mmCIF file of C-alpha atoms in Angstrom:
data_model
loop_
_atom_site.group_PDB
_atom_site.id
_atom_site.type_symbol
_atom_site.label_atom_id
_atom_site.label_comp_id
_atom_site.label_asym_id
_atom_site.label_seq_id
_atom_site.Cartn_x
_atom_site.Cartn_y
_atom_site.Cartn_z
ATOM 1 C CA MET A 13 109.597 244.884 229.040
ATOM 2 C CA SER A 14 109.925 241.241 229.928
ATOM 3 C CA ASP A 15 111.900 238.520 228.682
ATOM 4 C CA ALA A 16 112.000 236.164 225.739
ATOM 5 C CA ILE A 17 111.741 232.479 226.166
ATOM 6 C CA ILE A 18 113.060 230.353 223.491
ATOM 7 C CA LYS A 19 112.145 226.550 223.600
ATOM 8 C CA ALA A 20 113.346 224.139 220.972
ATOM 9 C CA ARG A 21 110.433 221.816 220.522
ATOM 10 C CA ALA A 22 111.803 218.173 220.151
ATOM 11 C CA ASN A 23 112.049 217.837 216.640
ATOM 12 C CA GLY A 24 110.102 221.171 215.275
ATOM 13 C CA PRO A 25 110.792 224.892 215.952
ATOM 14 C CA TYR A 26 112.257 227.276 218.178
ATOM 15 C CA LYS A 27 109.097 228.711 220.031
ATOM 16 C CA VAL A 28 109.714 232.032 220.874
ATOM 17 C CA GLU A 29 107.588 233.651 223.965
ATOM 18 C CA GLY A 30 107.638 236.949 224.888
ATOM 19 C CA PRO A 31 108.555 240.534 223.102
ATOM 20 C CA VAL A 32 111.163 240.368 220.230
ATOM 21 C CA ARG A 33 111.881 241.833 217.416
ATOM 22 C CA ILE A 34 113.260 239.759 214.313
ATOM 23 C CA VAL A 35 115.283 241.858 212.207
ATOM 24 C CA ASP A 36 116.684 240.268 208.565
ATOM 25 C CA ALA A 37 120.393 241.202 207.319
ATOM 26 C CA ASP A 38 119.805 244.560 205.789
ATOM 27 C CA GLY A 39 118.449 245.487 209.218
ATOM 28 C CA ARG A 40 114.713 245.400 208.149
ATOM 29 C CA GLU A 41 112.332 244.429 210.892
ATOM 30 C CA PHE A 42 110.183 241.303 210.162
ATOM 31 C CA VAL A 43 105.959 241.853 210.699
ATOM 32 C CA LEU A 44 105.204 239.429 213.491
ATOM 33 C CA PRO A 45 101.889 237.766 213.557
ATOM 34 C CA GLU A 46 99.495 238.570 216.001
ATOM 35 C CA GLY A 47 99.717 236.430 219.535
ATOM 36 C CA SER A 48 102.103 236.002 222.135
ATOM 37 C CA ALA A 49 104.494 233.793 220.737
ATOM 38 C CA ILE A 50 105.967 232.889 217.215
ATOM 39 C CA ALA A 51 107.579 229.752 215.961
ATOM 40 C CA LEU A 52 111.038 230.006 214.030
ATOM 41 C CA CYS A 53 112.397 227.318 211.200
ATOM 42 C CA ARG A 54 115.542 225.288 212.245
ATOM 43 C CA CYS A 55 114.745 222.559 209.686
ATOM 44 C CA GLY A 56 116.049 225.226 207.037
ATOM 45 C CA HIS A 57 112.941 223.596 204.819
ATOM 46 C CA SER A 58 110.398 226.463 205.253
ATOM 47 C CA LEU A 59 109.297 228.105 202.502
ATOM 48 C CA THR A 60 108.272 231.252 205.175
ATOM 49 C CA LYS A 61 111.844 231.650 206.576
ATOM 50 C CA PRO A 62 112.520 232.646 209.166
ATOM 51 C CA PHE A 63 109.190 231.149 210.322
ATOM 52 C CA CYS A 64 108.322 227.468 210.563
ATOM 53 C CA ASP A 65 105.600 226.472 208.216
ATOM 54 C CA LYS A 66 105.716 222.920 209.721
ATOM 55 C CA SER A 67 107.676 221.388 206.664
ATOM 56 C CA HIS A 68 110.084 219.735 209.616
ATOM 57 C CA ARG A 69 107.180 217.048 209.381
ATOM 58 C CA ARG A 70 107.519 216.635 205.739
ATOM 59 C CA VAL A 71 111.294 216.126 206.112
ATOM 60 C CA SER A 72 111.339 214.313 209.068
ATOM 61 C CA PHE A 73 113.516 216.577 210.569
ATOM 62 C CA VAL A 74 115.417 214.968 213.866
ATOM 63 C CA ALA A 75 117.268 217.284 216.234
ATOM 64 C CA ASP A 76 119.554 216.358 218.775
ATOM 65 C CA ASP A 77 119.795 219.358 221.300
ATOM 66 C CA VAL A 78 118.926 218.741 224.691
ATOM 67 C CA ALA A 79 120.406 220.493 226.854
ATOM 68 C CA PRO A 80 123.170 218.901 229.147
ATOM 69 C CA ARG A 81 122.518 218.576 232.955
ATOM 70 C CA ARG A 82 124.144 220.597 235.448
ATOM 71 C CA PRO A 83 125.189 218.836 239.066
ATOM 72 C CA VAL A 84 122.817 219.952 241.295
#
C-alpha cells in the first residue's frame, strides 16, 4: 500500500492523494468518490462535510498555513 499525500491548497481544501479511509466519530467509514484524490473541507462551511463542496470560494476563506522552511 502506498503512502497518502495531503496537500493544503491555497485558500482551499486539503487534497488527499493515495489510498485512505475516512471514518466518522462513531467509527463508520465514509464512501469515497471514485478517483485517485479527494478534497476535504477546511473552511467549515461545506454542506457535504468532511468533503469540500467549494464553499470556501463563497465565504472567501483565507488560510495562513504555509509550512516553515527548514534550514539547508
